[in-house]
Coordinates of C-alpha atoms (C1' of nucleotides) in Angstrom, one line a residue:
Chain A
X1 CA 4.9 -43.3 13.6
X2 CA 5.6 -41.4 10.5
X3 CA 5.2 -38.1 10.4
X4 CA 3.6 -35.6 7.2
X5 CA 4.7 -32.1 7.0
X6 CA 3.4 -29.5 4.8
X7 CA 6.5 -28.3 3.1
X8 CA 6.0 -24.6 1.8
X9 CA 8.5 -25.4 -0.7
X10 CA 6.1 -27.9 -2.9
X11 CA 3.3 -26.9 -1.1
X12 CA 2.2 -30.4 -0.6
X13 CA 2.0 -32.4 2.9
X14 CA 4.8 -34.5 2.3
X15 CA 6.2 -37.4 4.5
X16 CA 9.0 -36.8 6.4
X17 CA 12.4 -38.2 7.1
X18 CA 15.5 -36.9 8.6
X19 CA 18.5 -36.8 5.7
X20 CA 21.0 -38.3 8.2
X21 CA 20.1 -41.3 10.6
X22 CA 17.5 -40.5 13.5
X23 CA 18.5 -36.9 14.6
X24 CA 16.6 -34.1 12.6
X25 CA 18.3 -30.7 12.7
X26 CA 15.7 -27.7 12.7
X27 CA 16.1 -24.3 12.7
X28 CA 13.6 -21.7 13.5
X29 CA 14.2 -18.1 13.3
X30 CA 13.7 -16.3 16.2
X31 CA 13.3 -13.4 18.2
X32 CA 14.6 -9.7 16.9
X33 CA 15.5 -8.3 20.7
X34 CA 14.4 -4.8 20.8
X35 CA 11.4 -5.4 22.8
X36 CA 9.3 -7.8 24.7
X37 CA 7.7 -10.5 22.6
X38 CA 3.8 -9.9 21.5
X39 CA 1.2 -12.7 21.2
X40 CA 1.9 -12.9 17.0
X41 CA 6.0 -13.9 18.3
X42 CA 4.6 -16.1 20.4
X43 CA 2.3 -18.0 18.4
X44 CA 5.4 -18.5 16.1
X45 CA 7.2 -19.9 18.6
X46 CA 4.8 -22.4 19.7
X47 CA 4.7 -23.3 16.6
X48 CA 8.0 -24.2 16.6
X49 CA 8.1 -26.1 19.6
X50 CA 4.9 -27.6 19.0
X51 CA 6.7 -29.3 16.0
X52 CA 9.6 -30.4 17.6
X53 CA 7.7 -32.2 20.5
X54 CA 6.0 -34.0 18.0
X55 CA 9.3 -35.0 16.1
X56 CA 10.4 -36.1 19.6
X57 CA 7.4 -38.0 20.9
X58 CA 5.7 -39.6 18.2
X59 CA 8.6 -39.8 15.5
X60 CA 10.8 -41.1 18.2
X61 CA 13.5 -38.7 16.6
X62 CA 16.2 -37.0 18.4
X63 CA 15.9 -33.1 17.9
X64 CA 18.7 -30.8 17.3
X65 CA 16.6 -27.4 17.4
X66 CA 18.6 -24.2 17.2
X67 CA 16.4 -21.3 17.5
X68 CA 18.5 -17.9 16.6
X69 CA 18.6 -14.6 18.4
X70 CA 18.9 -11.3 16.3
X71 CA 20.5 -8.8 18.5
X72 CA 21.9 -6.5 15.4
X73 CA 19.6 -4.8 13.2
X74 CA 18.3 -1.3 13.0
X75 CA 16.0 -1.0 15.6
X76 CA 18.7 -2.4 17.8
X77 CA 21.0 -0.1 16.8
X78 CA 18.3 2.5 17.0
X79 CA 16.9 1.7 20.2
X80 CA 20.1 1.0 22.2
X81 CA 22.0 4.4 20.6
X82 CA 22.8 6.9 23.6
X83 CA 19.7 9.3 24.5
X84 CA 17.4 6.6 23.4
X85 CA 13.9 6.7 24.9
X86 CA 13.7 3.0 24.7
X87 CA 16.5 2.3 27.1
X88 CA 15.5 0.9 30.7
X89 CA 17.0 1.7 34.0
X90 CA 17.3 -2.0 34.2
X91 CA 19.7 -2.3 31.5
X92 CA 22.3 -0.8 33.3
X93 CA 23.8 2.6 32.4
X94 CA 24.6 3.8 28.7
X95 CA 28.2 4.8 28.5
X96 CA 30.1 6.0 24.9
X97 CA 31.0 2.3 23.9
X98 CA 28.2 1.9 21.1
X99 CA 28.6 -2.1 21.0
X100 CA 28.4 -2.2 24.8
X101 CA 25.4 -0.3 24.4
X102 CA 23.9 -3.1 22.1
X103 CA 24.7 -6.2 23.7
X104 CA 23.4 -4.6 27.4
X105 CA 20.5 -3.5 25.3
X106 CA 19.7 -7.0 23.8
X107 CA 21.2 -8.9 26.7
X108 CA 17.8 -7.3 28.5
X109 CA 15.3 -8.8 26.3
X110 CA 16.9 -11.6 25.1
X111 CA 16.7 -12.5 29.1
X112 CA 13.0 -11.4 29.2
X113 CA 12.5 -13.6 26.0
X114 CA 13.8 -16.5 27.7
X115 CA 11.6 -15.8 30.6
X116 CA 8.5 -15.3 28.3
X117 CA 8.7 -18.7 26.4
X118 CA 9.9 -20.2 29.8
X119 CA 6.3 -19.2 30.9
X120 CA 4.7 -20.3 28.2
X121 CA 5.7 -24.2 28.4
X122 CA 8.5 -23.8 25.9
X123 CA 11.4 -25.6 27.8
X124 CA 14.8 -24.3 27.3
X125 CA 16.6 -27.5 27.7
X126 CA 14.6 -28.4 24.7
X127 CA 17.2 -26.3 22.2
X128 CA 20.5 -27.5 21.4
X129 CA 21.5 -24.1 21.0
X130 CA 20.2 -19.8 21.1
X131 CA 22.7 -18.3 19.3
X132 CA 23.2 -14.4 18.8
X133 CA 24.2 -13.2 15.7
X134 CA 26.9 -10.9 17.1
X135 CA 28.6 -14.6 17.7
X136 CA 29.3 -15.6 14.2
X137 CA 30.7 -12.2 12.5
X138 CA 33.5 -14.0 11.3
X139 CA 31.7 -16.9 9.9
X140 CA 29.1 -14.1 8.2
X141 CA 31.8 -12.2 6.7
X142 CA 33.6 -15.6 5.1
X143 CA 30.1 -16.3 3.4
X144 CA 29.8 -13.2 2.1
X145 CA 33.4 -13.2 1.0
X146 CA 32.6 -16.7 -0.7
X147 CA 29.7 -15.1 -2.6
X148 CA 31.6 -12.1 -4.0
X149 CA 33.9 -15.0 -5.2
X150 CA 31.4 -16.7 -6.9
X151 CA 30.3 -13.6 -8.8
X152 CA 26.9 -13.2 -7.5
X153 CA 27.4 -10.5 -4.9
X154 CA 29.2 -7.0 -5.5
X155 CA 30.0 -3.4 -3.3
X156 CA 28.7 -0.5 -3.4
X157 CA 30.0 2.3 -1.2
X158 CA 31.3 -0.2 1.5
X159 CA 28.3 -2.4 1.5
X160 CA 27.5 -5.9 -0.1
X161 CA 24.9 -6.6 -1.9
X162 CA 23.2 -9.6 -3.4
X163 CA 22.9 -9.9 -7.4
X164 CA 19.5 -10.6 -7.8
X165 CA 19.7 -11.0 -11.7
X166 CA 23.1 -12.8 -11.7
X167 CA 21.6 -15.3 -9.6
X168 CA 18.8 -16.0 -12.1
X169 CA 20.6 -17.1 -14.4
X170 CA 21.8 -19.5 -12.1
X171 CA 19.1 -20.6 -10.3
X172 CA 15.9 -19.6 -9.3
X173 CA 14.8 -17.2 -7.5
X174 CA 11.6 -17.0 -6.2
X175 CA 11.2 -21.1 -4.6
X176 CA 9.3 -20.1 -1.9
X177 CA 7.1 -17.4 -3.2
X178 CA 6.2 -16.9 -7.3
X179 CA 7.5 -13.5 -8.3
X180 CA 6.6 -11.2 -11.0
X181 CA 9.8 -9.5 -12.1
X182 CA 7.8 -7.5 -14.4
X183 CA 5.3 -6.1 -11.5
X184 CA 7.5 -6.5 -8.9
X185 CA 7.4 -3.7 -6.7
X186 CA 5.8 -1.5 -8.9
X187 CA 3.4 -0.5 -5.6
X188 CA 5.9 -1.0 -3.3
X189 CA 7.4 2.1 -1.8
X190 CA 11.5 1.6 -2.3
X191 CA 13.7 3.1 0.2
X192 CA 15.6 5.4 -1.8
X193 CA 17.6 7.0 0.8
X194 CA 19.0 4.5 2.4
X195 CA 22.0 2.3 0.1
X196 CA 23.1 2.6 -2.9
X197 CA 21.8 -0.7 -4.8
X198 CA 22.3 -1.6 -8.5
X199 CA 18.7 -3.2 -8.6
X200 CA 16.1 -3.0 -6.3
X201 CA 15.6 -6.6 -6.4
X202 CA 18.8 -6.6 -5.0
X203 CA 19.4 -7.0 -0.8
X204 CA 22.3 -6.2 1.2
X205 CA 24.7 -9.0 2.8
X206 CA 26.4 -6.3 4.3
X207 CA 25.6 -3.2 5.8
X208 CA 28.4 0.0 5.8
X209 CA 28.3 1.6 9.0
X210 CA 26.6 4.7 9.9
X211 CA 27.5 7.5 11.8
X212 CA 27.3 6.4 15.2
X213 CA 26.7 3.1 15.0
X214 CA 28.4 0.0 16.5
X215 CA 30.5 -1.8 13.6
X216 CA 32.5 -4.8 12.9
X217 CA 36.0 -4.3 10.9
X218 CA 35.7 -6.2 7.2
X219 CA 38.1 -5.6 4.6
X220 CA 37.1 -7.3 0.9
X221 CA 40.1 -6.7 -1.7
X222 CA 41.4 -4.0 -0.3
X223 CA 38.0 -2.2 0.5
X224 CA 37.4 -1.1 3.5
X225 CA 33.5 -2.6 4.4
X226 CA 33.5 -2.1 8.0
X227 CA 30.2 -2.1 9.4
X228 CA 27.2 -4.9 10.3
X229 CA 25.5 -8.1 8.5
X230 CA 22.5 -8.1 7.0
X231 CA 19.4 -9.6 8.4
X232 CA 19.3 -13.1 5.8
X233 CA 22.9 -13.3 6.0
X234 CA 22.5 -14.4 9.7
X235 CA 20.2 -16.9 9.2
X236 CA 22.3 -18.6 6.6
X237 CA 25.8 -18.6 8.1
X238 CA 24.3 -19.9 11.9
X239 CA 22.3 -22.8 10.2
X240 CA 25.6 -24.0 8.6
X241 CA 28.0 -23.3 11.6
X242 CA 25.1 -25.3 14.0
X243 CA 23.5 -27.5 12.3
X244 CA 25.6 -28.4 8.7
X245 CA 24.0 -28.1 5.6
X246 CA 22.0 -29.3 3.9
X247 CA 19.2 -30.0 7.3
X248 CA 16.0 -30.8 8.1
X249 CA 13.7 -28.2 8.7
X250 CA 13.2 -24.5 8.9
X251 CA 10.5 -22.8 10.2
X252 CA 9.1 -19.4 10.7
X253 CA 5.9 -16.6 10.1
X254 CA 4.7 -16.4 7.1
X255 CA 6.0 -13.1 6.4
X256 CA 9.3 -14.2 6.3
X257 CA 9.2 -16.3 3.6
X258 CA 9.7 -13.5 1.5
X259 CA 12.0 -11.9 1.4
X260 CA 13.8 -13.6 4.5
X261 CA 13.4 -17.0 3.2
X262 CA 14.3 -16.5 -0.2
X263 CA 17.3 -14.7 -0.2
X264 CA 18.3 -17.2 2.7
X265 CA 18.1 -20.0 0.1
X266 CA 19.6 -17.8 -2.6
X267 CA 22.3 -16.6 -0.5
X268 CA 23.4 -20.3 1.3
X269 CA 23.0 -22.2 -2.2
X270 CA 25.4 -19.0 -4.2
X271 CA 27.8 -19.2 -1.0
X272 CA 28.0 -22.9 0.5
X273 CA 26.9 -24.5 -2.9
X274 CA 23.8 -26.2 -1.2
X275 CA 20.3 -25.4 -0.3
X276 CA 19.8 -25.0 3.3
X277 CA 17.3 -27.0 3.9
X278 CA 14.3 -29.8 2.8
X279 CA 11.1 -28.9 4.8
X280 CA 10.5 -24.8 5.0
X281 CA 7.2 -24.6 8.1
X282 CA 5.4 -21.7 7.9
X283 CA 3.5 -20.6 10.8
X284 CA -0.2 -18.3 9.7
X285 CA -0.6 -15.2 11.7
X286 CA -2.7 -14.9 14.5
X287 CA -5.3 -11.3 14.5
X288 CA -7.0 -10.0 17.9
X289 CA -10.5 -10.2 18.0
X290 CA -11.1 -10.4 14.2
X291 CA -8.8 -7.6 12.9
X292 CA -5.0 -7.3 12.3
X293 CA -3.0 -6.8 15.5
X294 CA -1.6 -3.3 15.8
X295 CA -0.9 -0.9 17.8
X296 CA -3.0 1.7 16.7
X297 CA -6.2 -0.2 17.1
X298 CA -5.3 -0.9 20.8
X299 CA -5.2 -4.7 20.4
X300 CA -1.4 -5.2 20.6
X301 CA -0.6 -7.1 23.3
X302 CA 2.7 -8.2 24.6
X303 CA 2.9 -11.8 26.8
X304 CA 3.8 -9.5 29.7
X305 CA 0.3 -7.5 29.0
X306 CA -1.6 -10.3 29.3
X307 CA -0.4 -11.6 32.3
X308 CA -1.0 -8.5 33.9
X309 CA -4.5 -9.1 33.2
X310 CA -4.0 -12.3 35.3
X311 CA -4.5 -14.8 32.4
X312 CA -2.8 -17.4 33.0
X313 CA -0.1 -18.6 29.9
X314 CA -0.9 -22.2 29.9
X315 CA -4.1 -20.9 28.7
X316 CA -2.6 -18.9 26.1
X317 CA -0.7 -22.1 25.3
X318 CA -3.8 -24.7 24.9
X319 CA -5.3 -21.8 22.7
X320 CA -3.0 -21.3 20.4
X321 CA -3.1 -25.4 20.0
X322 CA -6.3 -25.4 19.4
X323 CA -6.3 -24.3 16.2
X324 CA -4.0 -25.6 13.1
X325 CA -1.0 -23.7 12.9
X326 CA -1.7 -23.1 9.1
X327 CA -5.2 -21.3 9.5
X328 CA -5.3 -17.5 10.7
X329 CA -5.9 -17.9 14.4
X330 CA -7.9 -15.8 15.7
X331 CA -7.1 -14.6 19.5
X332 CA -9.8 -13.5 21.5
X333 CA -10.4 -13.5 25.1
X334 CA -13.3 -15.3 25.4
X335 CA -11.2 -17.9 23.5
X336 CA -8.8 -17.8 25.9
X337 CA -11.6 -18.3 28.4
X338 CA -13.1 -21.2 26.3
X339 CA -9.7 -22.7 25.8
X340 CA -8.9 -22.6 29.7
X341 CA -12.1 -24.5 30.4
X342 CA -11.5 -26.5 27.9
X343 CA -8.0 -27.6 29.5
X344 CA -9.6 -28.1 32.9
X345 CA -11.6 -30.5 31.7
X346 CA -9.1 -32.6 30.6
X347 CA -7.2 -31.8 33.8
X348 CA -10.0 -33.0 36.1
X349 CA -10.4 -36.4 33.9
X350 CA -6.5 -37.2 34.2
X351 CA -7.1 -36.4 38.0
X352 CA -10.3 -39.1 38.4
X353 CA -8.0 -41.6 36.5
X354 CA -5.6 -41.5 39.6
X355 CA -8.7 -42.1 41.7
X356 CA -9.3 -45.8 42.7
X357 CA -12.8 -47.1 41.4
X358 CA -14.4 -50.1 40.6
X359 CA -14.7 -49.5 36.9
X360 CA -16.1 -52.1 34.9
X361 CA -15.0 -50.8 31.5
X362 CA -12.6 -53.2 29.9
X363 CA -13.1 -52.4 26.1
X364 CA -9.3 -51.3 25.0
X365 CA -10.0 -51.2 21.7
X366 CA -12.1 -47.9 22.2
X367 CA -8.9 -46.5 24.1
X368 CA -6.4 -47.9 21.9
X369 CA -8.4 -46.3 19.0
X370 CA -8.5 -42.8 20.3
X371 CA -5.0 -43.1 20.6
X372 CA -4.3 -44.0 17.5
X373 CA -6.6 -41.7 16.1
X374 CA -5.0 -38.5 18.5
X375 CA -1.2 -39.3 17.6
X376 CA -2.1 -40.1 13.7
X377 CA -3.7 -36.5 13.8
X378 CA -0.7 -34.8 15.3
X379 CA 1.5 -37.1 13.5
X380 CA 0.0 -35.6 10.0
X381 CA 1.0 -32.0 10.0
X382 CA 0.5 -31.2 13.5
X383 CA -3.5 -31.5 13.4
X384 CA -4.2 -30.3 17.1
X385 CA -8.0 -29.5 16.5
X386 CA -8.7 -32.9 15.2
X387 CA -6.8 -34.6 18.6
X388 CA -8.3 -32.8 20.8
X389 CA -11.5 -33.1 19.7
X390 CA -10.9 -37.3 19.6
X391 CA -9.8 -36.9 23.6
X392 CA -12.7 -34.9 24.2
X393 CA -15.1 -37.4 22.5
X394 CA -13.5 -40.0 24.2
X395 CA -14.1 -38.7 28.0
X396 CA -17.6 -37.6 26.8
X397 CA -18.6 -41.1 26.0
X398 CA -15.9 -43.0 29.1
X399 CA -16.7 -41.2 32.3
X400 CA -12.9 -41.7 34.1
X401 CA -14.8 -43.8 36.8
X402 CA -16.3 -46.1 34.4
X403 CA -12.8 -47.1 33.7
X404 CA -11.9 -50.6 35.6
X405 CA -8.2 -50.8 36.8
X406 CA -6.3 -51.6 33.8
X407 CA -8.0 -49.2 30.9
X408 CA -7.4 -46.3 33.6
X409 CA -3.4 -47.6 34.0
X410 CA -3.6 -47.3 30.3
X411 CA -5.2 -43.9 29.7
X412 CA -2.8 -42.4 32.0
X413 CA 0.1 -43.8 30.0
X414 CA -1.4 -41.6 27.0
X415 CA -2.1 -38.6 28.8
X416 CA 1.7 -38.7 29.9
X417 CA 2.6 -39.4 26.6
X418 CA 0.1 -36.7 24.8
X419 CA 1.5 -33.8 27.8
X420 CA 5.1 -34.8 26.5
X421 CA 3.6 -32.3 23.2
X422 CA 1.0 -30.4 24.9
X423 CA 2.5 -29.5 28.1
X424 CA -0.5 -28.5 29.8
X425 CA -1.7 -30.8 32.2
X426 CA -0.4 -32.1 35.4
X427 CA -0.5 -36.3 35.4
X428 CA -0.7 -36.5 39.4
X429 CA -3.4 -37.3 41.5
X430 CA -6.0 -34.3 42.2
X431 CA -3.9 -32.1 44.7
X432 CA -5.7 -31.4 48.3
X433 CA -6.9 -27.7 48.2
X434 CA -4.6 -26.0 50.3
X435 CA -5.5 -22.1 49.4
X436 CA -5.3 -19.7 51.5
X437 CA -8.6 -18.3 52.3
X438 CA -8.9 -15.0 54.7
X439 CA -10.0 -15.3 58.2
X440 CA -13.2 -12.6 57.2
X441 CA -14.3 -14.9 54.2
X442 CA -14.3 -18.3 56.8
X443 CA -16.0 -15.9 59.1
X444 CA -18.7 -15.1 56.6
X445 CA -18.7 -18.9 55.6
X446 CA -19.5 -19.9 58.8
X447 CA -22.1 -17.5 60.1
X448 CA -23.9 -18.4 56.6
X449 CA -23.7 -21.8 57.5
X450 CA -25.7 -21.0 61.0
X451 CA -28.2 -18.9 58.8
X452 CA -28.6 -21.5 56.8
X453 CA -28.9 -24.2 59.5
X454 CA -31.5 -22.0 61.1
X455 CA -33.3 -22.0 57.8
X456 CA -32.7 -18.1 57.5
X457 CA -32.2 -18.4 53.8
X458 CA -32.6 -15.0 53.3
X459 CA -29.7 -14.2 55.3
X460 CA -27.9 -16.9 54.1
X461 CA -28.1 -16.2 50.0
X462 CA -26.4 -12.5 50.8
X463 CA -23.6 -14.1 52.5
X464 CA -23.0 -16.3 50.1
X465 CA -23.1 -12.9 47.6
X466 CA -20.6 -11.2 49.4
X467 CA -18.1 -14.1 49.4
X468 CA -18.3 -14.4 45.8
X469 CA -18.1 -10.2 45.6
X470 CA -14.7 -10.8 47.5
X471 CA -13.6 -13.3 44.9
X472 CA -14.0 -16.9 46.7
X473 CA -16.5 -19.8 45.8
X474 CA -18.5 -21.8 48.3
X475 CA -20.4 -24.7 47.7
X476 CA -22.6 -26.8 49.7
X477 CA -21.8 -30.0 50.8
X478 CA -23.6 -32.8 53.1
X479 CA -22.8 -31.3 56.2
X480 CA -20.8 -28.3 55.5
X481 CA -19.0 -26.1 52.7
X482 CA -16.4 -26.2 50.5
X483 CA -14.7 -22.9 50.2
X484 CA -12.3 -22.1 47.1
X485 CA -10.9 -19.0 45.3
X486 CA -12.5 -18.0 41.9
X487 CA -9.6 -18.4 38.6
Chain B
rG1 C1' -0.4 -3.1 -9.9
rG2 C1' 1.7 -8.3 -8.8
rU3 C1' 1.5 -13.0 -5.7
rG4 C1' -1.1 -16.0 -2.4
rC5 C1' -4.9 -17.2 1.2
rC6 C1' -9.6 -17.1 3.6
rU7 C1' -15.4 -16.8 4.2
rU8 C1' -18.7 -23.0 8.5
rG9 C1' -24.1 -22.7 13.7
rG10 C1' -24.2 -17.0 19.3
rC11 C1' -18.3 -17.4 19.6
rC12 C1' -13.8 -20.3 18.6
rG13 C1' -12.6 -24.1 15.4
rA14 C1' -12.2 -29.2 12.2
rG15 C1' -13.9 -31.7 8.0
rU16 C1' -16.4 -34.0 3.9
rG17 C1' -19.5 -35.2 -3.0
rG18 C1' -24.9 -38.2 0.1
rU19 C1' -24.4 -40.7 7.4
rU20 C1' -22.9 -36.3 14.6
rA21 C1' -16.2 -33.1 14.4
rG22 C1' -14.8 -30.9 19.0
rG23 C1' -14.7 -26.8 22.6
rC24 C1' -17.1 -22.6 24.8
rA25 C1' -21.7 -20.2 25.5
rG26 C1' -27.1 -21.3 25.7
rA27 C1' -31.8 -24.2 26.8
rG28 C1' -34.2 -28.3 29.6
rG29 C1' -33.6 -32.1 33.3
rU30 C1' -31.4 -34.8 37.8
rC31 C1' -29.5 -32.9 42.4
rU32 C1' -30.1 -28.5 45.9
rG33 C1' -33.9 -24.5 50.7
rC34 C1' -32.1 -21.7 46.4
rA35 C1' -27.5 -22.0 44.2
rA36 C1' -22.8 -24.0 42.8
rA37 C1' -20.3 -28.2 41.1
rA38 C1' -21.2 -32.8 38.7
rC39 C1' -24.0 -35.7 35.4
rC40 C1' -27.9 -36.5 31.4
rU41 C1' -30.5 -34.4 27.2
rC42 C1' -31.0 -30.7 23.4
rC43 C1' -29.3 -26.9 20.0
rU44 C1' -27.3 -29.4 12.8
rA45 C1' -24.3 -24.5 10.1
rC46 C1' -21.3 -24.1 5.9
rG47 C1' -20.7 -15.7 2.0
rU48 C1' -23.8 -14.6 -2.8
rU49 C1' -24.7 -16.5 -7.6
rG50 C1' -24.3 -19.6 -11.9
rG51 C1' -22.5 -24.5 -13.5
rU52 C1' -21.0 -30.0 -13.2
rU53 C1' -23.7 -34.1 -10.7
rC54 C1' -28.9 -38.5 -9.2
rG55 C1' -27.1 -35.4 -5.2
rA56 C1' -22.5 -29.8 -3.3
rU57 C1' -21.1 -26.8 2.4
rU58 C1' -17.5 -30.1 -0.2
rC59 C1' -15.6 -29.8 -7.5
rC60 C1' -15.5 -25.6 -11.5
rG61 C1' -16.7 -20.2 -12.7
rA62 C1' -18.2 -15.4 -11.5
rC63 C1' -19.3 -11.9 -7.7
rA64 C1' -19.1 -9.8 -2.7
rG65 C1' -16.4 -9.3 1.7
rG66 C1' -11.9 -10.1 4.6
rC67 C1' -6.6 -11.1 5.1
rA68 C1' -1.4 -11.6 4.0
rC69 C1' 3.2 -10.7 1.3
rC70 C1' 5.8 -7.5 -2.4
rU71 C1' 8.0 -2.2 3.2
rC72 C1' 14.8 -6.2 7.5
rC73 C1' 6.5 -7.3 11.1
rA74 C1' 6.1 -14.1 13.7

RNA sequence: GGUGCCUUGGCCGAGUGGUUAGGCAGAGGUCUGCAAAACCUCCUACGUUGGUUCGAUUCCGACAGGCACCUCCA
């Protein structure tokens, strides 16, 4: 089926098509590893891999997806220098080795990164490759060499920087976001203290090192640069060692697409000669209960908060899929709540399709329009809210046990098929209850059921209260109960 | 200051120039000793204000409110 994207670059859903055979090559940007992931990350990376289970399942494509990990950049440095309150006994001891510092530092969170999005339904063996930026130095420091070449980059006190207004006359600058050189930054604070930059448009390739903090050697005619890359430079030099150049799609927040994005194109097109990429997919930010997540206002919450409060991730997952990528989502927990039932819904319908019944309903064309109407909607940019909402019409009005033998063969095949992108459902039969329930809570059940038996209702209606104080359900049936524990 | 986005029923969240999005919550009903679960039914909104139009929530303008980026934050 094909497939439209909106492309931030034209801003304009455009159909899409990889530029070489049936493989697309995307890139998102991930992680920075200097702490665990917060909901925003995740909803980025969802995102992400929302997109490439589409790609997969309904454009049939093959999916190279390299997803990077920054594990060099100031708050790395910062947070991973010796006497740093951020540093975990888990990590291992610090000892005077600054870069050993780093990587055990990054190695840490990278690891609980992996775990996070693990949890979260994004499958590892989905990536063709993680890398870390500390991997490609070399490669880094030959772009930036290539740029100097070309004239568009110069040194400043052992750092590189990018020529902003050399580049214009080049080229533009400015594809992915409209600047004003006149206004630009006139209310933006500039970091003055910092480096030494010709032009404030300008951004730094390079970074000199710093007292104190880990550095790679780099020599450019006869200058001594040692030091660290720059954040863009990253980015550009790992998409064209991975993936080649020009490829398929890049995504990311839309914060980044300025001025991460931009100087990613300017850099990669004034170095390799090429744009980096056709499609640029921005992800829209997520806010916490109506307002800007931050720390301050107490709404910042990490995956690993959350799961403390005993949510369960799957949830998070369905949630975030419920609304378009593209529109502010925001996260609440009764939306988390509304978005779990939500899922359970559709989890006990794929369960009464495994049951055997006597379903008379033969009309395919109702199933074989929902279908068509569910993948068309993911299929044309990711539209999540519109296929849910054609399952969920569909099981309103086709009651799983109205379904003769052949339509419920048939709606299994698209569940399977529609959990190959969402991820959230189990396609099996509806498992036997096997939970654990304490001795004291099958006591109570049982004595309720005498009280009951004996018509002492009374009697009954508070033992039923104190099961469900203890956190279990019970629920009468023909001769008996059924016992559960409360999600 | 510059650039861009948003404002839908109790909540979340789609969409459209004129006919029901969907989910959650809520109400009523069937069932039940009462519940629960399940099932059935109901709940019809589009920030304010001008304009275009036979007709606007949908197009255009203004206003109000909110948000994002310009600060190596997804």
């Amino acid at each position: 089926m094909q497939i439209y994207l909106y492309n931030s670059l034209t801003k304009t859903i455009e159909p899409f098509k990889p530029l070489e055979g049936n493989t697309v090559r995307m890139y998102s940007c991930g992680p920075t590893v200097y702490n665990f992931a917060h909901i925003g990350n995740m909803r980025a990376f969802l995102f992400a891999d929302l997109l490439q289970r589409v790609l997969r399942t309904i454009g049939a494509y093959n999916v190279k997806w390299v997803m990077n990990i920054t594990n060099i950049d100031d708050k790395t440095i910062r947070d991973s220098a010796p006497g740093s309150t951020a540093w975990l006994p888990e990590m291992g001891s610090q000892t005077d080795n600054l870069m050993d510092n780093l990587l055990k530092f990054t190695q840490y969170f990278e690891k609980s990164f992996l775990e996070d999005i693990s949890k979260l339904g994004i499958r590892l063996e989905h990536f063709f490759s993680m890398p870390k930026a500390t991997e490609f130095i070399p490669q880094m420091q030959e772009l930036i060499r290539r740029i100097i070449k070309n004239g568009i980059a110069y040194i400043s006190e052992g750092s590189v920087y990018f020529n902003v207004s050399e580049w214009r006359k080049k080229d533009t600058y400015g594809k992915l976001y409209k600047i004003d050189f006149e206004n630009f930054r006139a209310g933006a604070r500039i970091d003055a203290d910092q480096y030494e930059r010709e032009d404030a448009n300008d951004f730094a390739l390079w970074k000199y090192k710093k007292p104190d903090e880990p550095f790679w050697e780099f020599e450019v005619d006869g200058i001594i640069c040692d030091g660290r890359p720059g954040w863009h430079i990253e980015c550009s030099t790992m998409e064209k060692e991975l993936l080649g150049l020009p490829f398929d799609i890049h995504t990311g927040g839309v914060d980044l697409k300025f001025p991460h994005h931009e100087d990613e194109i300017a850099q990669s097109k004034a170095g390799y000669g090429v744009e980096p990429n056709a499609f640029w997919c921005h992800n829209e930010f997520l806010e916490v209960e109506g307002q800007k997540m931050s720390k301050s206002l107490g709404n910042y919450f990490t995956l690993r908060d959350l799961l403390e409060k005993g949510i369960d991730p799957l949830d998070i997952r369905i949630a975030m899929l419920s609304a378009h990528y593209g529109s502010t989502y925001n996260f609440t927990f009764d939306g988390i709540n509304s978005a779990r039932k939500a899922r359970f819904r559709i989890q006990d319908y794929i369960y009464d399709l495994h049951q055997t019944t006597n379903g008379s309903f033969i009309n395919t064309d109702v199933l074989n329009e929902m279908k068509s109407e569910v993948f068309t909607s993911l299929a044309t940019d990711l539209h999540t809210p519109k296929a849910l909402a054609s399952v969920f019409t569909f099981i309103n009005d086709n009651p799983a046990n109205t379904l003769n033998e052949e339509a419920r063969k048939s709606a299994l095949e698209f569940f399977t098929k529609l959990n190959n992108i969402f991820d959230v459902w189990k396609i099996e039969p509806r498992p036997v209850e096997v939970v654990n329930i304490p001795i004291e809570i099958t006591d109570l059940a049982e004595q309720r059921l005498k009280a009951k038996m004996s018509k002492n209702f009374a009697e009954a209606d508070e033992l039923r209260q104190k099961i469900i104080d203890a956190g279990y359900y019970i629920q009468d049936s023909e001769n008996g109960y059924r016992l559960g524990k409360k999600w």
